[in-house]
PDB file of C-alpha atoms and ligand atoms in Angstrom:
ATOM      1  CA  MET Q   1     -38.790  13.313   0.586  1.00 47.00           C
ATOM      2  CA  VAL Q   2     -37.033  12.257  -2.594  1.00 50.00           C
ATOM      3  CA  ALA Q   3     -33.959  11.326  -0.580  1.00 52.00           C
ATOM      4  CA  MET Q   4     -36.073   9.197   1.755  1.00 51.00           C
ATOM      5  CA  GLU Q   5     -37.534   7.288  -1.171  1.00 50.00           C
ATOM      6  CA  LYS Q   6     -34.069   6.704  -2.571  1.00 50.00           C
ATOM      7  CA  ILE Q   7     -32.842   5.242   0.708  1.00 49.00           C
ATOM      8  CA  GLU Q   8     -35.844   2.932   0.932  1.00 50.00           C
ATOM      9  CA  THR Q   9     -35.488   1.646  -2.616  1.00 62.00           C
ATOM     10  CA  THR Q  10     -31.746   1.014  -2.435  1.00 79.00           C
ATOM     11  CA  LYS Q  11     -31.541  -2.575  -1.264  1.00 89.00           C
ATOM     12  CA  PRO Q  12     -28.211  -4.117  -0.358  1.00 96.00           C
ATOM     13  CA  LEU Q  13     -26.833  -6.912  -2.554  1.00 97.00           C
ATOM     14  CA  ILE Q  14     -25.520  -8.613   0.539  1.00 98.00           C
ATOM     15  CA  GLU Q  15     -26.834  -8.339   4.057  1.00 98.00           C
ATOM     16  CA  LEU Q  16     -25.341 -10.173   7.011  1.00 98.00           C
ATOM     17  CA  ILE Q  17     -27.050  -9.928  10.379  1.00 98.00           C
ATOM     18  CA  ASN Q  18     -25.281 -11.261  13.472  1.00 98.00           C
ATOM     19  CA  VAL Q  19     -23.486 -13.908  11.414  1.00 98.00           C
ATOM     20  CA  THR Q  20     -21.207 -16.407  13.114  1.00 98.00           C
ATOM     21  CA  LYS Q  21     -18.976 -19.146  11.746  1.00 98.00           C
ATOM     22  CA  THR Q  22     -17.630 -21.955  13.842  1.00 98.00           C
ATOM     23  CA  PHE Q  23     -15.260 -24.731  12.859  1.00 96.00           C
ATOM     24  CA  LYS Q  24     -14.625 -28.017  14.602  1.00 93.00           C
ATOM     25  CA  ARG Q  25     -11.047 -28.482  15.672  1.00 90.00           C
ATOM     26  CA  GLY Q  26     -10.832 -32.009  17.002  1.00 92.00           C
ATOM     27  CA  LYS Q  27     -13.547 -32.134  19.613  1.00 92.00           C
ATOM     28  CA  GLN Q  28     -13.533 -28.411  20.152  1.00 94.00           C
ATOM     29  CA  GLU Q  29     -15.682 -25.839  18.402  1.00 94.00           C
ATOM     30  CA  VAL Q  30     -13.855 -22.664  17.507  1.00 96.00           C
ATOM     31  CA  THR Q  31     -15.787 -19.509  16.671  1.00 97.00           C
ATOM     32  CA  ILE Q  32     -14.066 -17.706  13.809  1.00 97.00           C
ATOM     33  CA  LEU Q  33     -16.666 -15.060  12.880  1.00 98.00           C
ATOM     34  CA  LYS Q  34     -18.308 -13.585  15.948  1.00 98.00           C
ATOM     35  CA  GLY Q  35     -21.602 -11.957  15.070  1.00 97.00           C
ATOM     36  CA  LEU Q  36     -20.938  -9.828  11.997  1.00 98.00           C
ATOM     37  CA  ASP Q  37     -23.335  -7.240  10.585  1.00 97.00           C
ATOM     38  CA  LEU Q  38     -22.622  -6.056   7.068  1.00 97.00           C
ATOM     39  CA  LYS Q  39     -24.467  -4.528   4.134  1.00 97.00           C
ATOM     40  CA  ILE Q  40     -22.876  -4.358   0.713  1.00 97.00           C
ATOM     41  CA  TYR Q  41     -24.460  -2.142  -1.927  1.00 97.00           C
ATOM     42  CA  GLU Q  42     -24.130  -2.277  -5.686  1.00 96.00           C
ATOM     43  CA  GLY Q  43     -21.237  -0.193  -6.982  1.00 96.00           C
ATOM     44  CA  GLU Q  44     -19.144  -0.317  -3.817  1.00 97.00           C
ATOM     45  CA  PHE Q  45     -15.441  -1.132  -3.760  1.00 97.00           C
ATOM     46  CA  ILE Q  46     -14.953  -2.634  -0.324  1.00 97.00           C
ATOM     47  CA  MET Q  47     -11.598  -3.549   1.118  1.00 97.00           C
ATOM     48  CA  ILE Q  48     -11.278  -5.866   4.076  1.00 97.00           C
ATOM     49  CA  MET Q  49      -8.098  -5.606   6.095  1.00 97.00           C
ATOM     50  CA  GLY Q  50      -6.863  -7.381   9.189  1.00 96.00           C
ATOM     51  CA  LYS Q  51      -4.125  -9.595  10.548  1.00 95.00           C
ATOM     52  CA  SER Q  52      -3.547 -13.146   9.377  1.00 95.00           C
ATOM     53  CA  GLY Q  53      -6.122 -15.418  10.976  1.00 95.00           C
ATOM     54  CA  SER Q  54      -8.637 -12.638  11.677  1.00 96.00           C
ATOM     55  CA  GLY Q  55     -11.263 -14.341   9.481  1.00 97.00           C
ATOM     56  CA  LYS Q  56     -11.078 -12.439   6.178  1.00 97.00           C
ATOM     57  CA  THR Q  57     -11.054 -15.470   3.880  1.00 97.00           C
ATOM     58  CA  THR Q  58     -13.725 -17.174   5.987  1.00 97.00           C
ATOM     59  CA  LEU Q  59     -15.922 -14.108   5.485  1.00 98.00           C
ATOM     60  CA  MET Q  60     -15.178 -13.992   1.731  1.00 98.00           C
ATOM     61  CA  ASN Q  61     -16.110 -17.682   1.424  1.00 97.00           C
ATOM     62  CA  ILE Q  62     -19.431 -17.023   3.111  1.00 97.00           C
ATOM     63  CA  ILE Q  63     -20.287 -13.987   1.000  1.00 98.00           C
ATOM     64  CA  GLY Q  64     -19.328 -15.908  -2.167  1.00 96.00           C
ATOM     65  CA  PHE Q  65     -21.528 -18.927  -1.345  1.00 96.00           C
ATOM     66  CA  LEU Q  66     -18.446 -21.124  -0.936  1.00 94.00           C
ATOM     67  CA  ASP Q  67     -19.182 -21.831   2.723  1.00 95.00           C
ATOM     68  CA  ARG Q  68     -22.229 -21.650   4.960  1.00 95.00           C
ATOM     69  CA  ILE Q  69     -22.898 -19.577   8.044  1.00 97.00           C
ATOM     70  CA  SER Q  70     -23.243 -21.261  11.448  1.00 97.00           C
ATOM     71  CA  SER Q  71     -25.845 -18.831  12.778  1.00 98.00           C
ATOM     72  CA  GLY Q  72     -27.384 -15.483  11.938  1.00 98.00           C
ATOM     73  CA  ILE Q  73     -29.012 -14.241   8.747  1.00 98.00           C
ATOM     74  CA  PHE Q  74     -27.550 -13.962   5.244  1.00 98.00           C
ATOM     75  CA  HIS Q  75     -29.625 -12.282   2.589  1.00 97.00           C
ATOM     76  CA  PHE Q  76     -28.516 -12.089  -1.034  1.00 97.00           C
ATOM     77  CA  ARG Q  77     -30.555  -9.515  -2.974  1.00 95.00           C
ATOM     78  CA  GLY Q  78     -33.256  -9.861  -0.349  1.00 94.00           C
ATOM     79  CA  GLU Q  79     -33.371 -13.660  -0.545  1.00 95.00           C
ATOM     80  CA  ASP Q  80     -32.550 -15.840   2.443  1.00 96.00           C
ATOM     81  CA  VAL Q  81     -29.484 -17.847   1.411  1.00 96.00           C
ATOM     82  CA  SER Q  82     -30.129 -20.631   3.956  1.00 92.00           C
ATOM     83  CA  SER Q  83     -33.347 -21.470   2.104  1.00 93.00           C
ATOM     84  CA  LEU Q  84     -31.433 -22.261  -1.114  1.00 95.00           C
ATOM     85  CA  ASN Q  85     -30.418 -25.849  -1.864  1.00 95.00           C
ATOM     86  CA  GLU Q  86     -26.852 -26.698  -2.934  1.00 94.00           C
ATOM     87  CA  ASN Q  87     -27.701 -26.747  -6.659  1.00 94.00           C
ATOM     88  CA  LYS Q  88     -29.310 -23.357  -6.543  1.00 94.00           C
ATOM     89  CA  LYS Q  89     -26.384 -22.022  -4.537  1.00 95.00           C
ATOM     90  CA  SER Q  90     -23.865 -23.160  -7.128  1.00 93.00           C
ATOM     91  CA  ASP Q  91     -26.024 -21.707  -9.903  1.00 92.00           C
ATOM     92  CA  TYR Q  92     -26.091 -18.384  -8.061  1.00 94.00           C
ATOM     93  CA  ARG Q  93     -22.361 -18.576  -7.367  1.00 94.00           C
ATOM     94  CA  ASN Q  94     -21.596 -19.086 -11.023  1.00 91.00           C
ATOM     95  CA  ALA Q  95     -24.061 -16.463 -12.232  1.00 92.00           C
ATOM     96  CA  PHE Q  96     -23.455 -13.648  -9.767  1.00 95.00           C
ATOM     97  CA  PHE Q  97     -19.875 -13.981  -8.503  1.00 96.00           C
ATOM     98  CA  GLY Q  98     -16.453 -13.760 -10.073  1.00 95.00           C
ATOM     99  CA  PHE Q  99     -13.505 -14.944  -7.983  1.00 96.00           C
ATOM    100  CA  VAL Q 100      -9.896 -13.803  -8.034  1.00 94.00           C
ATOM    101  CA  PHE Q 101      -7.382 -15.394  -5.664  1.00 93.00           C
ATOM    102  CA  GLN Q 102      -3.830 -14.676  -4.574  1.00 91.00           C
ATOM    103  CA  GLN Q 103      -2.547 -17.842  -6.253  1.00 90.00           C
ATOM    104  CA  PHE Q 104      -4.540 -17.334  -9.505  1.00 92.00           C
ATOM    105  CA  PHE Q 105      -5.799 -20.969  -9.574  1.00 94.00           C
ATOM    106  CA  LEU Q 106      -5.569 -21.319 -13.337  1.00 96.00           C
ATOM    107  CA  ILE Q 107      -5.727 -24.826 -14.784  1.00 96.00           C
ATOM    108  CA  GLU Q 108      -2.342 -25.688 -16.232  1.00 96.00           C
ATOM    109  CA  ALA Q 109      -3.672 -28.340 -18.616  1.00 96.00           C
ATOM    110  CA  LEU Q 110      -5.836 -25.704 -20.333  1.00 97.00           C
ATOM    111  CA  ASN Q 111      -4.623 -22.771 -22.384  1.00 97.00           C
ATOM    112  CA  VAL Q 112      -5.555 -19.148 -21.633  1.00 98.00           C
ATOM    113  CA  GLN Q 113      -8.697 -19.177 -23.770  1.00 98.00           C
ATOM    114  CA  GLN Q 114      -9.949 -22.453 -22.256  1.00 97.00           C
ATOM    115  CA  ASN Q 115      -9.375 -21.161 -18.717  1.00 97.00           C
ATOM    116  CA  VAL Q 116     -11.431 -18.056 -19.418  1.00 97.00           C
ATOM    117  CA  GLU Q 117     -14.161 -20.116 -21.068  1.00 97.00           C
ATOM    118  CA  LEU Q 118     -14.586 -22.418 -18.074  1.00 95.00           C
ATOM    119  CA  PRO Q 119     -17.257 -20.448 -16.154  1.00 93.00           C
ATOM    120  CA  MET Q 120     -19.300 -20.310 -19.367  1.00 95.00           C
ATOM    121  CA  VAL Q 121     -19.025 -24.093 -19.716  1.00 93.00           C
ATOM    122  CA  TYR Q 122     -20.334 -24.458 -16.147  1.00 90.00           C
ATOM    123  CA  LYS Q 123     -23.161 -22.105 -17.022  1.00 89.00           C
ATOM    124  CA  GLY Q 124     -24.132 -24.290 -19.989  1.00 91.00           C
ATOM    125  CA  VAL Q 125     -22.901 -22.159 -22.874  1.00 91.00           C
ATOM    126  CA  HIS Q 126     -21.878 -24.683 -25.527  1.00 90.00           C
ATOM    127  CA  GLN Q 127     -21.501 -22.550 -28.645  1.00 96.00           C
ATOM    128  CA  ALA Q 128     -17.757 -22.485 -29.390  1.00 96.00           C
ATOM    129  CA  LYS Q 129     -18.072 -19.219 -31.313  1.00 97.00           C
ATOM    130  CA  GLU Q 130     -19.842 -17.434 -28.465  1.00 96.00           C
ATOM    131  CA  LYS Q 131     -17.363 -18.728 -25.891  1.00 97.00           C
ATOM    132  CA  LYS Q 132     -14.385 -17.698 -27.986  1.00 97.00           C
ATOM    133  CA  ALA Q 133     -15.776 -14.227 -28.681  1.00 97.00           C
ATOM    134  CA  LYS Q 134     -16.407 -13.616 -24.992  1.00 96.00           C
ATOM    135  CA  ALA Q 135     -13.003 -14.953 -23.956  1.00 97.00           C
ATOM    136  CA  GLN Q 136     -11.391 -12.655 -26.538  1.00 97.00           C
ATOM    137  CA  HIS Q 137     -13.448  -9.681 -25.380  1.00 95.00           C
ATOM    138  CA  PHE Q 138     -12.507 -10.039 -21.713  1.00 94.00           C
ATOM    139  CA  LEU Q 139      -8.867 -10.837 -22.418  1.00 95.00           C
ATOM    140  CA  ASP Q 140      -8.731  -7.687 -24.566  1.00 93.00           C
ATOM    141  CA  LEU Q 141     -10.345  -5.776 -21.712  1.00 90.00           C
ATOM    142  CA  VAL Q 142      -7.572  -6.766 -19.299  1.00 89.00           C
ATOM    143  CA  GLY Q 143      -4.923  -6.096 -21.933  1.00 91.00           C
ATOM    144  CA  ILE Q 144      -3.734  -9.593 -22.879  1.00 94.00           C
ATOM    145  CA  GLY Q 145      -5.898 -10.376 -25.878  1.00 95.00           C
ATOM    146  CA  GLU Q 146      -2.897 -11.648 -27.813  1.00 97.00           C
ATOM    147  CA  LYS Q 147      -2.287 -14.428 -25.274  1.00 97.00           C
ATOM    148  CA  MET Q 148      -5.451 -16.436 -26.083  1.00 97.00           C
ATOM    149  CA  LYS Q 149      -3.604 -19.559 -27.249  1.00 97.00           C
ATOM    150  CA  ASP Q 150      -0.720 -19.420 -24.765  1.00 97.00           C
ATOM    151  CA  LYS Q 151      -0.086 -21.909 -22.002  1.00 97.00           C
ATOM    152  CA  THR Q 152      -0.795 -20.316 -18.629  1.00 96.00           C
ATOM    153  CA  THR Q 153       2.513 -21.632 -17.276  1.00 95.00           C
ATOM    154  CA  GLU Q 154       4.378 -19.467 -19.786  1.00 95.00           C
ATOM    155  CA  LEU Q 155       2.839 -16.229 -18.544  1.00 96.00           C
ATOM    156  CA  SER Q 156       4.189 -13.834 -15.914  1.00 94.00           C
ATOM    157  CA  GLY Q 157       2.402 -13.576 -12.560  1.00 93.00           C
ATOM    158  CA  GLY Q 158       0.684 -10.345 -13.566  1.00 93.00           C
ATOM    159  CA  GLN Q 159      -0.460 -11.865 -16.862  1.00 95.00           C
ATOM    160  CA  GLN Q 160      -1.781 -14.944 -15.050  1.00 96.00           C
ATOM    161  CA  GLN Q 161      -3.726 -12.739 -12.664  1.00 93.00           C
ATOM    162  CA  ARG Q 162      -5.208 -10.874 -15.630  1.00 94.00           C
ATOM    163  CA  VAL Q 163      -6.336 -14.208 -17.096  1.00 96.00           C
ATOM    164  CA  ALA Q 164      -7.948 -14.937 -13.713  1.00 96.00           C
ATOM    165  CA  ILE Q 165      -9.717 -11.557 -13.810  1.00 95.00           C
ATOM    166  CA  ALA Q 166     -10.959 -12.204 -17.359  1.00 95.00           C
ATOM    167  CA  ARG Q 167     -12.221 -15.584 -16.156  1.00 96.00           C
ATOM    168  CA  ALA Q 168     -13.964 -13.876 -13.229  1.00 95.00           C
ATOM    169  CA  LEU Q 169     -15.718 -11.510 -15.642  1.00 93.00           C
ATOM    170  CA  VAL Q 170     -17.016 -13.768 -18.431  1.00 94.00           C
ATOM    171  CA  ASN Q 171     -20.391 -14.457 -16.846  1.00 93.00           C
ATOM    172  CA  ASP Q 172     -20.895 -10.749 -16.158  1.00 91.00           C
ATOM    173  CA  PRO Q 173     -20.994 -11.162 -12.358  1.00 94.00           C
ATOM    174  CA  LEU Q 174     -22.653  -8.720  -9.987  1.00 95.00           C
ATOM    175  CA  LEU Q 175     -19.789  -9.039  -7.537  1.00 97.00           C
ATOM    176  CA  ILE Q 176     -16.085  -9.590  -7.923  1.00 97.00           C
ATOM    177  CA  MET Q 177     -14.600 -11.298  -4.875  1.00 97.00           C
ATOM    178  CA  ALA Q 178     -10.831 -10.811  -4.752  1.00 97.00           C
ATOM    179  CA  ASP Q 179      -8.805 -12.371  -1.913  1.00 96.00           C
ATOM    180  CA  GLU Q 180      -5.328 -10.802  -1.901  1.00 94.00           C
ATOM    181  CA  PRO Q 181      -5.268 -10.441  -5.704  1.00 93.00           C
ATOM    182  CA  THR Q 182      -1.943  -8.597  -5.614  1.00 93.00           C
ATOM    183  CA  GLY Q 183      -0.392 -10.694  -2.814  1.00 92.00           C
ATOM    184  CA  ALA Q 184       1.826 -12.737  -5.124  1.00 89.00           C
ATOM    185  CA  LEU Q 185       2.811  -9.832  -7.366  1.00 88.00           C
ATOM    186  CA  ASP Q 186       5.518  -7.171  -7.235  1.00 89.00           C
ATOM    187  CA  SER Q 187       4.175  -3.704  -6.463  1.00 89.00           C
ATOM    188  CA  GLU Q 188       4.334  -2.435 -10.043  1.00 89.00           C
ATOM    189  CA  THR Q 189       2.382  -5.417 -11.418  1.00 89.00           C
ATOM    190  CA  GLY Q 190       0.047  -5.140  -8.431  1.00 91.00           C
ATOM    191  CA  LYS Q 191      -0.719  -1.579  -9.498  1.00 91.00           C
ATOM    192  CA  VAL Q 192      -1.713  -2.750 -12.986  1.00 89.00           C
ATOM    193  CA  ILE Q 193      -4.125  -5.240 -11.397  1.00 91.00           C
ATOM    194  CA  MET Q 194      -5.509  -2.574  -9.041  1.00 94.00           C
ATOM    195  CA  ASP Q 195      -6.010  -0.148 -11.930  1.00 93.00           C
ATOM    196  CA  THR Q 196      -7.901  -2.897 -13.779  1.00 91.00           C
ATOM    197  CA  LEU Q 197     -10.146  -3.513 -10.757  1.00 94.00           C
ATOM    198  CA  LYS Q 198     -10.672   0.216 -10.291  1.00 96.00           C
ATOM    199  CA  GLN Q 199     -11.724   0.575 -13.912  1.00 93.00           C
ATOM    200  CA  LEU Q 200     -14.205  -2.294 -13.546  1.00 93.00           C
ATOM    201  CA  ASN Q 201     -15.614  -0.660 -10.421  1.00 96.00           C
ATOM    202  CA  GLU Q 202     -16.006   2.654 -12.260  1.00 95.00           C
ATOM    203  CA  GLU Q 203     -17.950   0.767 -14.915  1.00 92.00           C
ATOM    204  CA  GLY Q 204     -20.327  -0.413 -12.199  1.00 92.00           C
ATOM    205  CA  LYS Q 205     -18.959  -3.697 -10.846  1.00 95.00           C
ATOM    206  CA  THR Q 206     -19.195  -4.219  -7.110  1.00 97.00           C
ATOM    207  CA  ILE Q 207     -15.887  -5.383  -5.668  1.00 98.00           C
ATOM    208  CA  VAL Q 208     -15.025  -6.955  -2.332  1.00 98.00           C
ATOM    209  CA  MET Q 209     -11.300  -7.326  -1.872  1.00 97.00           C
ATOM    210  CA  VAL Q 210      -9.039  -8.551   0.912  1.00 97.00           C
ATOM    211  CA  THR Q 211      -5.613  -7.020   1.259  1.00 95.00           C
ATOM    212  CA  HIS Q 212      -2.746  -6.707   3.715  1.00 92.00           C
ATOM    213  CA  ASP Q 213      -1.421  -3.646   1.921  1.00 92.00           C
ATOM    214  CA  SER Q 214      -2.678  -0.403   3.477  1.00 92.00           C
ATOM    215  CA  ASP Q 215      -1.385   1.540   0.454  1.00 93.00           C
ATOM    216  CA  LEU Q 216      -4.158  -0.042  -1.611  1.00 95.00           C
ATOM    217  CA  THR Q 217      -6.986   1.390   0.510  1.00 94.00           C
ATOM    218  CA  ALA Q 218      -6.830   4.500  -1.696  1.00 94.00           C
ATOM    219  CA  TYR Q 219      -8.679   2.451  -4.319  1.00 96.00           C
ATOM    220  CA  ALA Q 220     -11.577   1.558  -2.034  1.00 96.00           C
ATOM    221  CA  SER Q 221     -14.875   3.323  -1.440  1.00 96.00           C
ATOM    222  CA  ARG Q 222     -15.075   1.665   1.995  1.00 96.00           C
ATOM    223  CA  VAL Q 223     -12.515  -0.031   4.219  1.00 96.00           C
ATOM    224  CA  ILE Q 224     -13.447  -2.537   6.900  1.00 97.00           C
ATOM    225  CA  TYR Q 225     -10.935  -3.665   9.516  1.00 97.00           C
ATOM    226  CA  MET Q 226     -11.245  -7.109  11.059  1.00 97.00           C
ATOM    227  CA  LYS Q 227      -9.778  -8.320  14.301  1.00 96.00           C
ATOM    228  CA  ASP Q 228     -10.337 -11.744  15.826  1.00 97.00           C
ATOM    229  CA  GLY Q 229     -13.520 -12.412  13.875  1.00 97.00           C
ATOM    230  CA  CYS Q 230     -15.076  -9.018  14.603  1.00 97.00           C
ATOM    231  CA  PHE Q 231     -15.285  -5.782  12.663  1.00 97.00           C
ATOM    232  CA  GLU Q 232     -13.075  -3.380  14.509  1.00 93.00           C
ATOM    233  CA  GLU Q 233     -13.536  -0.253  12.496  1.00 84.00           C
ATOM    234  CA  GLU Q 234     -15.164   0.784   9.271  1.00 83.00           C
ATOM    235  CA  VAL Q 235     -13.935   3.747   7.311  1.00 84.00           C
ATOM    236  CA  LYS Q 236     -16.331   5.159   4.781  1.00 79.00           C
ATOM    237  CA  LYS Q 237     -14.991   7.286   2.014  1.00 76.00           C
ATOM    238  CA  LEU Q 238     -16.718   9.326  -0.627  1.00 62.00           C
TER     239      LEU Q 238
HETATM  240  N1  ATP E 301     -11.930 -25.175   7.416  1.00 95.50           N
HETATM  241  C1  ATP E 301     -11.434 -24.741   8.572  1.00 95.50           C
HETATM  242  N2  ATP E 301     -11.404 -25.540   9.660  1.00 95.50           N
HETATM  243  C2  ATP E 301     -10.918 -25.107  10.847  1.00 95.50           C
HETATM  244  N3  ATP E 301     -10.433 -23.849  11.039  1.00 95.50           N
HETATM  245  C3  ATP E 301     -10.423 -23.023   9.992  1.00 95.50           C
HETATM  246  C4  ATP E 301     -10.922 -23.402   8.699  1.00 95.50           C
HETATM  247  N4  ATP E 301     -10.787 -22.346   7.849  1.00 95.50           N
HETATM  248  C5  ATP E 301     -10.225 -21.363   8.572  1.00 95.50           C
HETATM  249  N5  ATP E 301     -10.013 -21.747   9.850  1.00 95.50           N
HETATM  250  C6  ATP E 301      -9.427 -20.936  10.930  1.00 95.50           C
HETATM  251  O1  ATP E 301     -10.117 -19.710  10.970  1.00 95.50           O
HETATM  252  C7  ATP E 301      -9.240 -18.641  11.290  1.00 95.50           C
HETATM  253  C8  ATP E 301      -9.393 -17.569  10.243  1.00 95.50           C
HETATM  254  O2  ATP E 301      -8.917 -18.038   9.013  1.00 95.50           O
HETATM  255  P1  ATP E 301      -8.981 -17.184   7.681  1.00 95.50           P
HETATM  256  O3  ATP E 301      -8.417 -18.015   6.593  1.00 95.50           O
HETATM  257  O4  ATP E 301     -10.359 -16.657   7.511  1.00 95.50           O
HETATM  258  O5  ATP E 301      -8.006 -15.964   8.058  1.00 95.50           O
HETATM  259  P2  ATP E 301      -7.495 -14.774   7.168  1.00 95.50           P
HETATM  260  O6  ATP E 301      -7.869 -13.513   7.875  1.00 95.50           O
HETATM  261  O7  ATP E 301      -7.960 -14.939   5.781  1.00 95.50           O
HETATM  262  O8  ATP E 301      -5.910 -14.961   7.256  1.00 95.50           O
HETATM  263  P3  ATP E 301      -4.769 -14.693   6.130  1.00 95.50           P
HETATM  264  O9  ATP E 301      -4.547 -13.216   6.138  1.00 95.50           O
HETATM  265  O10 ATP E 301      -3.590 -15.452   6.659  1.00 95.50           O
HETATM  266  O11 ATP E 301      -5.255 -15.200   4.823  1.00 95.50           O
HETATM  267  C9  ATP E 301      -7.852 -19.241  11.381  1.00 95.50           C
HETATM  268  O12 ATP E 301      -7.558 -19.434  12.742  1.00 95.50           O
HETATM  269  C10 ATP E 301      -7.987 -20.578  10.675  1.00 95.50           C
HETATM  270  O13 ATP E 301      -7.124 -21.520  11.215  1.00 95.50           O
HETATM  271 MG1   MG E 302      -6.982 -15.310   3.946  1.00 95.50          MG
END
């Protein structure tokens, strides 16, 4: 009885029902995501694997409110995402998601501190003291607190990715979306990044990560394989 109640009260953060995504290529429409069903629950560490072109980034962009679905249903915390206007969607994106990409996407003209502060600026935090304290806190958390004033171009790849993770964390997101976060790093540095993500997940952050590296699936609580815009296989772990 208790177990039943628990199941009923645990709502997914993300729910996709029969979701498709099509792109126009010249005059032709190409279907990239072919009717996906997916529920993501708080606290999960999901890894998405699949060949190049299978639709992983397209799926990540949809989940992260960076792109819209072509058909189907997308619920975020029980709310229908298609009913949200663009402003509301970008507010949600900034409030609930942190993004980490293969190529870091740091802004070269800004130093480390300013890069990490950026999502707070978008959120409307203007107090310099508050921004600085948070930037320091999250840079300390990822182990590069002493790099606050450095230029991002003078950091190693692993350090740049840690700046990107700190930036992803400053607004205390519900979900961290990481598309090949270790793809541009050597395996040792990649392990440092994975250990950081694992630690964040153990502290309660929900993580959705794309990877080509099957060795990394050991970090995941669930692995989903994609092929040609479909989910081929889902491996649940404890
Ligand atoms: N904006 C777009 N317009 C047209 N086609 C697109 C667009 N974005 C992606 N595609 C196509 O969708 C397919 C899936 O792309 P996607 O980037 O999701 O693959 P992926 O699984 O992330 O691949 P990779 O592992 O190489 O990153 C590809 O065939 C790609 O060309
Ligand atoms: Mg991709």
